[in-house]
Coordinates of C-alpha atoms and ligand atoms in Angstrom, one line a residue:
M1 CA 10.9 8.3 19.3
D2 CA 8.3 5.6 18.5
G3 CA 5.3 6.1 16.2
V4 CA 2.9 6.9 19.0
E5 CA 5.3 9.5 20.6
R6 CA 5.9 11.0 17.2
S7 CA 2.2 11.3 16.6
K8 CA 1.6 13.0 19.9
H9 CA 4.5 15.4 19.2
K10 CA 3.1 16.4 15.8
G11 CA -0.5 16.2 16.9
R12 CA -1.3 19.8 16.3
R13 CA 0.9 20.4 13.3
R14 CA -0.7 21.3 10.0
A15 CA 0.3 20.1 6.6
L16 CA -0.9 21.5 3.3
V17 CA -0.7 19.0 0.4
A18 CA -1.2 20.6 -3.1
G19 CA -2.1 17.8 -5.5
G20 CA -3.4 15.9 -2.5
A21 CA -6.1 13.9 -4.4
G22 CA -3.6 12.6 -7.0
F23 CA -1.7 9.3 -6.9
L24 CA 1.3 10.3 -4.8
G25 CA -0.6 13.1 -3.0
A26 CA -3.2 10.6 -1.6
H27 CA -0.5 8.3 -0.3
L28 CA 1.3 11.2 1.3
C29 CA -1.9 12.5 2.9
R30 CA -2.6 9.1 4.3
R31 CA 0.9 8.9 5.8
L32 CA 0.7 12.4 7.2
V33 CA -2.7 11.6 8.9
E34 CA -1.2 8.5 10.3
E35 CA 1.7 10.6 11.7
G36 CA -0.9 12.8 13.5
Y37 CA -0.8 15.8 11.2
E38 CA -3.9 17.9 10.5
V39 CA -3.9 17.8 6.7
V40 CA -5.4 20.2 4.1
A41 CA -5.5 18.5 0.7
L42 CA -5.8 21.0 -2.1
D43 CA -6.6 19.9 -5.6
S44 CA -8.3 21.1 -8.8
L45 CA -9.3 17.4 -9.5
V46 CA -8.0 17.6 -13.0
T47 CA -6.6 14.1 -12.6
G48 CA -7.0 13.6 -8.9
R49 CA -10.0 11.8 -7.5
L50 CA -11.8 12.3 -4.2
T51 CA -12.1 8.5 -3.8
N52 CA -8.3 8.4 -3.4
L53 CA -8.9 10.1 0.0
S54 CA -11.9 8.0 1.0
G55 CA -11.7 7.0 4.7
L56 CA -9.5 10.0 5.5
M57 CA -11.9 12.9 5.4
D58 CA -14.2 11.6 8.1
D59 CA -11.5 9.9 10.2
T60 CA -11.7 12.0 13.4
A61 CA -10.6 9.2 15.7
N62 CA -7.4 10.0 17.7
G63 CA -7.6 13.6 16.4
H64 CA -6.7 12.5 12.8
R65 CA -8.1 14.9 10.3
L66 CA -8.0 15.7 6.7
R67 CA -9.9 18.5 4.9
F68 CA -10.3 18.6 1.2
V69 CA -10.3 22.0 -0.6
R70 CA -10.9 22.3 -4.3
H71 CA -8.5 24.9 -5.5
D72 CA -6.3 25.5 -8.6
V73 CA -2.8 26.4 -7.4
T74 CA -2.5 28.9 -10.3
E75 CA -5.1 31.0 -8.5
S76 CA -4.0 33.2 -5.6
F77 CA -4.6 32.0 -2.0
D78 CA -5.8 35.5 -1.1
G79 CA -9.5 35.2 -0.3
A80 CA -9.4 31.4 -0.6
S81 CA -12.2 29.4 1.0
F82 CA -9.8 27.9 3.6
D83 CA -7.4 29.2 6.2
P84 CA -4.0 29.1 4.4
I85 CA -2.1 28.2 7.5
A86 CA 0.5 25.5 7.5
D87 CA 3.7 24.3 9.3
I88 CA 4.7 22.2 6.3
V89 CA 3.7 22.5 2.6
F90 CA 4.0 19.9 -0.1
N91 CA 3.8 20.9 -3.8
L92 CA 2.7 17.9 -5.8
A93 CA 0.1 19.7 -7.9
C94 CA 0.8 19.0 -11.5
C95 CA -0.4 16.2 -13.8
A96 CA 2.4 13.7 -14.1
S97 CA 1.2 11.7 -17.0
P98 CA 2.1 12.9 -20.5
I99 CA -1.5 12.4 -21.8
H100 CA -2.8 14.8 -19.2
Y101 CA 0.0 17.4 -19.0
Q102 CA 0.1 17.6 -22.8
A103 CA -3.7 18.1 -23.1
Q104 CA -3.4 21.6 -21.7
P105 CA 0.3 22.5 -22.0
V106 CA -0.1 26.2 -21.2
H107 CA -1.9 25.4 -18.1
T108 CA 0.8 22.8 -17.2
L109 CA 3.4 25.5 -17.4
K110 CA 1.3 27.9 -15.4
T111 CA 0.7 25.2 -12.8
C112 CA 4.5 24.6 -12.5
L113 CA 5.4 28.3 -12.3
E114 CA 2.4 30.2 -10.8
G115 CA 1.5 27.2 -8.6
A116 CA 5.1 27.1 -7.2
L117 CA 5.1 30.8 -6.7
N118 CA 1.7 30.9 -4.9
L119 CA 2.8 28.0 -2.6
L120 CA 6.2 29.6 -1.9
Q121 CA 4.5 32.8 -0.9
L122 CA 2.2 30.8 1.4
A123 CA 5.2 29.0 2.9
H124 CA 7.1 32.3 3.3
R125 CA 4.1 33.9 5.1
N126 CA 3.8 30.8 7.4
R127 CA 7.6 30.3 7.9
A128 CA 6.8 26.8 6.8
R129 CA 9.1 24.2 5.2
I130 CA 8.1 23.5 1.6
F131 CA 8.6 20.4 -0.5
Q132 CA 8.8 20.5 -4.3
A133 CA 8.0 17.3 -6.3
S134 CA 10.5 17.8 -9.1
T135 CA 11.2 15.0 -11.5
S136 CA 13.7 12.9 -13.3
E137 CA 12.4 14.6 -16.5
V138 CA 14.6 17.6 -15.6
Y139 CA 17.4 15.4 -17.0
G140 CA 15.6 15.1 -20.4
E141 CA 17.3 12.5 -22.7
P142 CA 20.3 12.0 -20.4
E143 CA 23.8 11.8 -21.8
T144 CA 25.2 10.3 -18.6
H145 CA 24.1 7.2 -16.8
P146 CA 22.9 6.7 -14.1
Q147 CA 21.8 10.3 -13.5
K148 CA 23.4 12.2 -10.6
E149 CA 22.0 15.4 -9.2
A150 CA 24.9 17.4 -10.6
Y151 CA 24.0 16.4 -14.2
R152 CA 22.3 19.4 -15.8
G153 CA 20.2 17.6 -18.3
A154 CA 19.5 17.6 -22.0
V155 CA 15.9 18.9 -22.4
S156 CA 14.1 20.0 -25.5
T157 CA 12.7 23.5 -24.9
T158 CA 10.2 23.2 -27.8
G159 CA 8.9 19.6 -27.8
P160 CA 5.6 18.3 -26.5
R161 CA 7.1 17.3 -23.2
A162 CA 8.8 20.7 -22.6
C163 CA 5.8 22.2 -20.8
Y164 CA 6.3 19.7 -18.0
D165 CA 10.1 19.3 -18.2
E166 CA 10.9 23.0 -18.5
G167 CA 8.1 23.9 -16.1
K168 CA 9.6 21.7 -13.4
R169 CA 13.2 23.0 -14.1
C170 CA 12.0 26.5 -13.7
A171 CA 10.1 25.6 -10.6
E172 CA 13.3 24.4 -9.1
T173 CA 14.9 27.7 -9.9
L174 CA 12.0 29.5 -8.2
F175 CA 12.5 27.4 -5.1
F176 CA 16.2 28.2 -4.9
D177 CA 15.6 31.9 -5.6
Y178 CA 13.0 32.0 -2.9
R179 CA 15.5 30.5 -0.5
R180 CA 18.2 33.0 -1.5
E181 CA 15.9 36.0 -1.5
H182 CA 13.6 35.2 1.4
G183 CA 15.3 32.4 3.4
V184 CA 12.4 30.0 2.9
Q185 CA 13.3 26.4 4.0
I186 CA 13.0 24.4 0.8
K187 CA 13.4 20.7 0.1
V188 CA 13.5 19.5 -3.6
A189 CA 13.2 15.9 -4.7
R190 CA 13.7 14.7 -8.2
I191 CA 11.3 11.8 -8.4
F192 CA 11.8 8.9 -10.8
N193 CA 9.0 6.6 -12.0
T194 CA 6.8 5.6 -9.1
Y195 CA 3.9 3.2 -9.2
G196 CA 1.3 1.7 -6.9
P197 CA -2.4 1.8 -6.0
F198 CA -4.4 4.9 -6.8
M199 CA -2.8 5.4 -10.2
R200 CA -5.5 6.1 -12.8
E201 CA -6.2 3.2 -15.2
D202 CA -6.5 5.7 -18.1
D203 CA -3.5 8.0 -17.9
G204 CA -1.1 6.1 -20.1
R205 CA 1.7 5.5 -17.6
V206 CA 3.5 2.3 -18.4
V207 CA 2.8 0.3 -15.2
S208 CA -0.9 1.1 -15.0
N209 CA -1.3 0.7 -18.7
L210 CA 0.2 -2.7 -18.9
I211 CA -1.5 -4.0 -15.7
V212 CA -4.9 -2.9 -16.8
Q213 CA -4.4 -4.3 -20.3
A214 CA -3.2 -7.6 -18.9
L215 CA -6.1 -7.9 -16.4
R216 CA -8.6 -7.2 -19.2
G217 CA -6.9 -9.7 -21.6
E218 CA -6.4 -6.8 -24.1
P219 CA -3.2 -6.4 -26.2
M220 CA -0.4 -4.8 -24.1
T221 CA 1.1 -1.8 -25.7
I222 CA 4.9 -1.6 -26.1
Y223 CA 6.3 1.6 -27.5
G224 CA 9.2 1.0 -29.9
E225 CA 11.1 -2.2 -29.3
G226 CA 10.5 -2.0 -25.6
R227 CA 14.3 -1.7 -24.9
Q228 CA 13.9 1.7 -23.3
T229 CA 14.7 1.4 -19.6
R230 CA 13.0 2.8 -16.5
S231 CA 13.5 2.3 -12.8
F232 CA 10.3 1.7 -10.9
C233 CA 9.9 2.7 -7.2
Y234 CA 7.0 1.4 -5.2
V235 CA 5.0 4.3 -3.7
D236 CA 5.5 3.4 0.0
D237 CA 9.2 3.6 -0.5
L238 CA 8.9 7.0 -2.2
V239 CA 6.7 8.5 0.5
Q240 CA 9.2 7.3 3.1
G241 CA 11.9 9.1 1.1
I242 CA 9.9 12.3 1.1
M243 CA 9.3 12.1 4.9
R244 CA 13.0 11.5 5.5
L245 CA 13.9 14.5 3.3
M246 CA 11.5 16.8 5.3
E247 CA 13.2 15.8 8.5
T248 CA 16.7 16.8 7.3
P249 CA 18.3 20.0 8.8
P250 CA 17.5 23.3 7.1
G251 CA 20.9 23.4 5.4
F252 CA 20.0 20.4 3.3
T253 CA 17.8 21.5 0.4
G254 CA 18.4 18.9 -2.3
P255 CA 17.7 18.5 -5.1
V256 CA 17.9 14.8 -4.3
N257 CA 17.1 11.9 -6.5
L258 CA 14.4 9.6 -5.2
G259 CA 13.8 6.5 -7.2
N260 CA 14.8 2.9 -7.5
P261 CA 18.2 2.3 -9.0
V262 CA 17.2 -1.1 -10.4
E263 CA 16.8 -0.6 -14.1
V264 CA 14.5 -2.7 -16.2
T265 CA 13.4 -2.5 -19.9
V266 CA 9.8 -1.9 -20.7
L267 CA 9.7 -5.4 -22.3
E268 CA 11.0 -7.0 -19.1
L269 CA 8.3 -5.1 -17.2
A270 CA 5.6 -6.4 -19.5
E271 CA 6.8 -10.0 -19.2
R272 CA 6.8 -9.8 -15.4
I273 CA 3.2 -8.4 -15.4
L274 CA 2.2 -11.2 -17.8
A275 CA 3.7 -13.8 -15.4
L276 CA 2.2 -12.2 -12.2
T277 CA -1.3 -11.8 -13.7
G278 CA -1.3 -15.1 -15.5
S279 CA -2.8 -13.1 -18.5
H280 CA -2.7 -14.4 -22.1
S281 CA -2.6 -10.9 -23.5
R282 CA -0.2 -10.5 -26.5
L283 CA 2.2 -7.7 -26.9
V284 CA 1.6 -5.1 -29.6
R285 CA 4.2 -2.5 -30.7
K286 CA 3.5 1.2 -31.4
P287 CA 5.9 3.9 -32.5
M288 CA 7.9 5.7 -29.7
P289 CA 6.3 9.0 -28.6
T290 CA 8.3 12.1 -29.4
D291 CA 11.2 12.9 -27.0
D292 CA 10.5 9.7 -24.9
P293 CA 13.7 9.1 -22.9
T294 CA 15.5 5.9 -23.8
R295 CA 17.3 5.4 -20.5
R296 CA 16.4 6.4 -17.0
C297 CA 18.0 5.4 -13.8
P298 CA 18.8 7.4 -10.7
D299 CA 22.1 7.5 -8.8
I300 CA 20.8 7.6 -5.2
S301 CA 24.1 8.0 -3.4
L302 CA 23.0 11.3 -2.1
A303 CA 19.7 10.0 -0.7
R304 CA 21.6 7.1 0.8
T305 CA 24.1 9.3 2.7
Q306 CA 21.9 12.3 3.5
L307 CA 18.5 10.6 4.2
G308 CA 19.7 7.1 5.0
W309 CA 17.1 6.0 2.4
E310 CA 16.9 3.5 -0.3
P311 CA 13.9 1.6 -1.7
R312 CA 13.0 -1.6 0.1
I313 CA 10.2 -3.1 -1.9
P314 CA 11.3 -5.3 -4.8
L315 CA 9.6 -4.9 -8.1
D316 CA 7.7 -8.2 -8.0
E317 CA 6.3 -7.4 -4.6
G318 CA 5.3 -3.9 -5.6
L319 CA 3.7 -5.2 -8.8
R320 CA 1.8 -7.9 -6.8
R321 CA 0.3 -5.2 -4.6
T322 CA -0.5 -2.9 -7.5
I323 CA -2.1 -5.7 -9.5
A324 CA -4.2 -6.7 -6.5
W325 CA -5.5 -3.1 -6.2
F326 CA -6.3 -2.8 -9.9
A327 CA -7.9 -6.3 -9.9
A328 CA -10.2 -5.1 -7.1
Q329 CA -11.0 -1.9 -9.1
E330 CA -11.9 -4.0 -12.1
A331 CA -14.0 -6.3 -10.1
S332 CA -16.1 -3.5 -8.6
R333 CA -16.4 -1.8 -12.0
N334 CA -17.7 -5.1 -13.5
A335 CA -20.1 -5.5 -10.6
R336 CA -21.5 -2.0 -11.1
A337 CA -21.9 -2.6 -14.8
M338 CA -23.8 -5.9 -14.1
E339 CA -26.1 -4.0 -11.7
V340 CA -26.8 -1.4 -14.4
D341 CA -27.6 -4.2 -16.9
R342 CA -29.9 -5.9 -14.3
D343 CA -31.7 -2.6 -13.6
C344 CA -32.2 -2.0 -17.4
A345 CA -33.4 -5.5 -18.1
Ligands
LIG401 N1 4.4 9.5 -10.2 C1 5.6 9.7 -10.6 O1 6.2 8.7 -11.1 C2 6.2 11.0 -10.6 C3 7.5 11.1 -11.1 C4 8.2 12.4 -11.0 C5 7.5 13.5 -10.5 N2 6.2 13.3 -10.0 C6 5.6 14.5 -9.5 O2 4.8 14.2 -8.4 C7 3.6 15.0 -8.3 C8 2.4 14.1 -8.2 O3 2.4 13.2 -9.3 P1 1.3 12.0 -9.4 O4 1.9 10.9 -10.0 O5 0.6 11.9 -8.1 O6 0.4 12.7 -10.5 P2 -1.2 12.9 -10.5 O7 -1.6 13.4 -11.8 O8 -1.8 11.6 -10.0 O9 -1.4 13.9 -9.3 C9 -1.3 15.3 -9.6 C10 -2.4 16.0 -8.8 O10 -2.3 17.4 -9.0 C11 -3.6 17.9 -9.3 N3 -3.4 19.2 -10.1 C12 -2.9 19.3 -11.3 N4 -2.8 20.6 -11.7 C13 -3.3 21.3 -10.6 C14 -3.5 22.6 -10.4 N5 -3.3 23.6 -11.3 N6 -4.1 23.0 -9.2 C15 -4.4 22.1 -8.2 N7 -4.2 20.8 -8.4 C16 -3.7 20.4 -9.6 C17 -4.3 16.8 -10.0 O11 -5.7 16.9 -10.0 C18 -3.8 15.6 -9.3 O12 -4.6 15.3 -8.2 C19 3.6 15.8 -9.6 O13 4.0 17.1 -9.4 C20 4.6 15.1 -10.5 O14 5.2 16.0 -11.4 C21 5.6 12.1 -10.1

């Protein structure tokens, strides 16, 4: 089936994306609209931004539609201001950056648990398939490398990251219990570090942090010696992985790792960003945050065999696209600041 046929086929299907105004959510909404879905993007806007969805909300050409609803997923959907009907539900609602999820740790846990519960109930009522954005953080500080789905993790239950890590672990349990108890069709992906346009410049994630610092000529922050590794997946690859997962037969639930198996140190990442931006920023070292994992790399054998998926966009290409987007944001920010200066002069 080509793209056009697929769009026609899915033309009247409705997708609900919780966390739809966030970084990944906005890319997913865009992809779903392109595929012909009618999309409801739910978001509390705690870290998400409506500008991430610009161009989608008023795009009624070819029947493409997206509706934004401001809603906190910890609140029940009973009596909600929208019609909670969906063929397919995506749960991406949860701040992903440590700065934000640690700012309100109790609410983060509630989002992981009550949010998952409310969305599972909604999926159950609608007989909808439901996707859970789980995370590589469920592996904690891994003792095996690379991480396979069968690895059960080494997670602190009491540290500052636990609200997110344990919340996501428990959300996986809820998903599987809902399947066992109610037969809900679930799909769980453990997402590894993903980057690209629409990341916030101020949320402390390593790629956005380093790019913004390089573009502004500010010192670039390296935590510890910078020898900790991450594997960075470009967002378009990740969205493709999610779409493939949702198309698998009901018997395949995951959890499945989605990420880039190419491992780089944070120091190597900083050096690539310096080279690609041509920046003269210097590197400054700060102490490692508590419980920051030292190695992180997915084993994606399961995704390769079950989804026929693997990342396609090399790091340098993904970084180039991301740098171009952040550079455009910086340019419009500077233009706005100059306008204000002119108006005040
Ligand atoms: N980006 C990554 O590298 C990565 C890695 C692993 C897992 N994930 C998961 O993917 C999902 C999306 O991540 P992201 O990078 O887009 O993060 P993000 O912070 O950009 O997006 C999260 C969105 O959820 C919204 N949100 C948070 N709490 C909410 C609540 N209680 N009710 C309604 N909306 C709420 C935020 O406003 C935001 O729009 C998250 O669940 C995250 O845990 C992301």
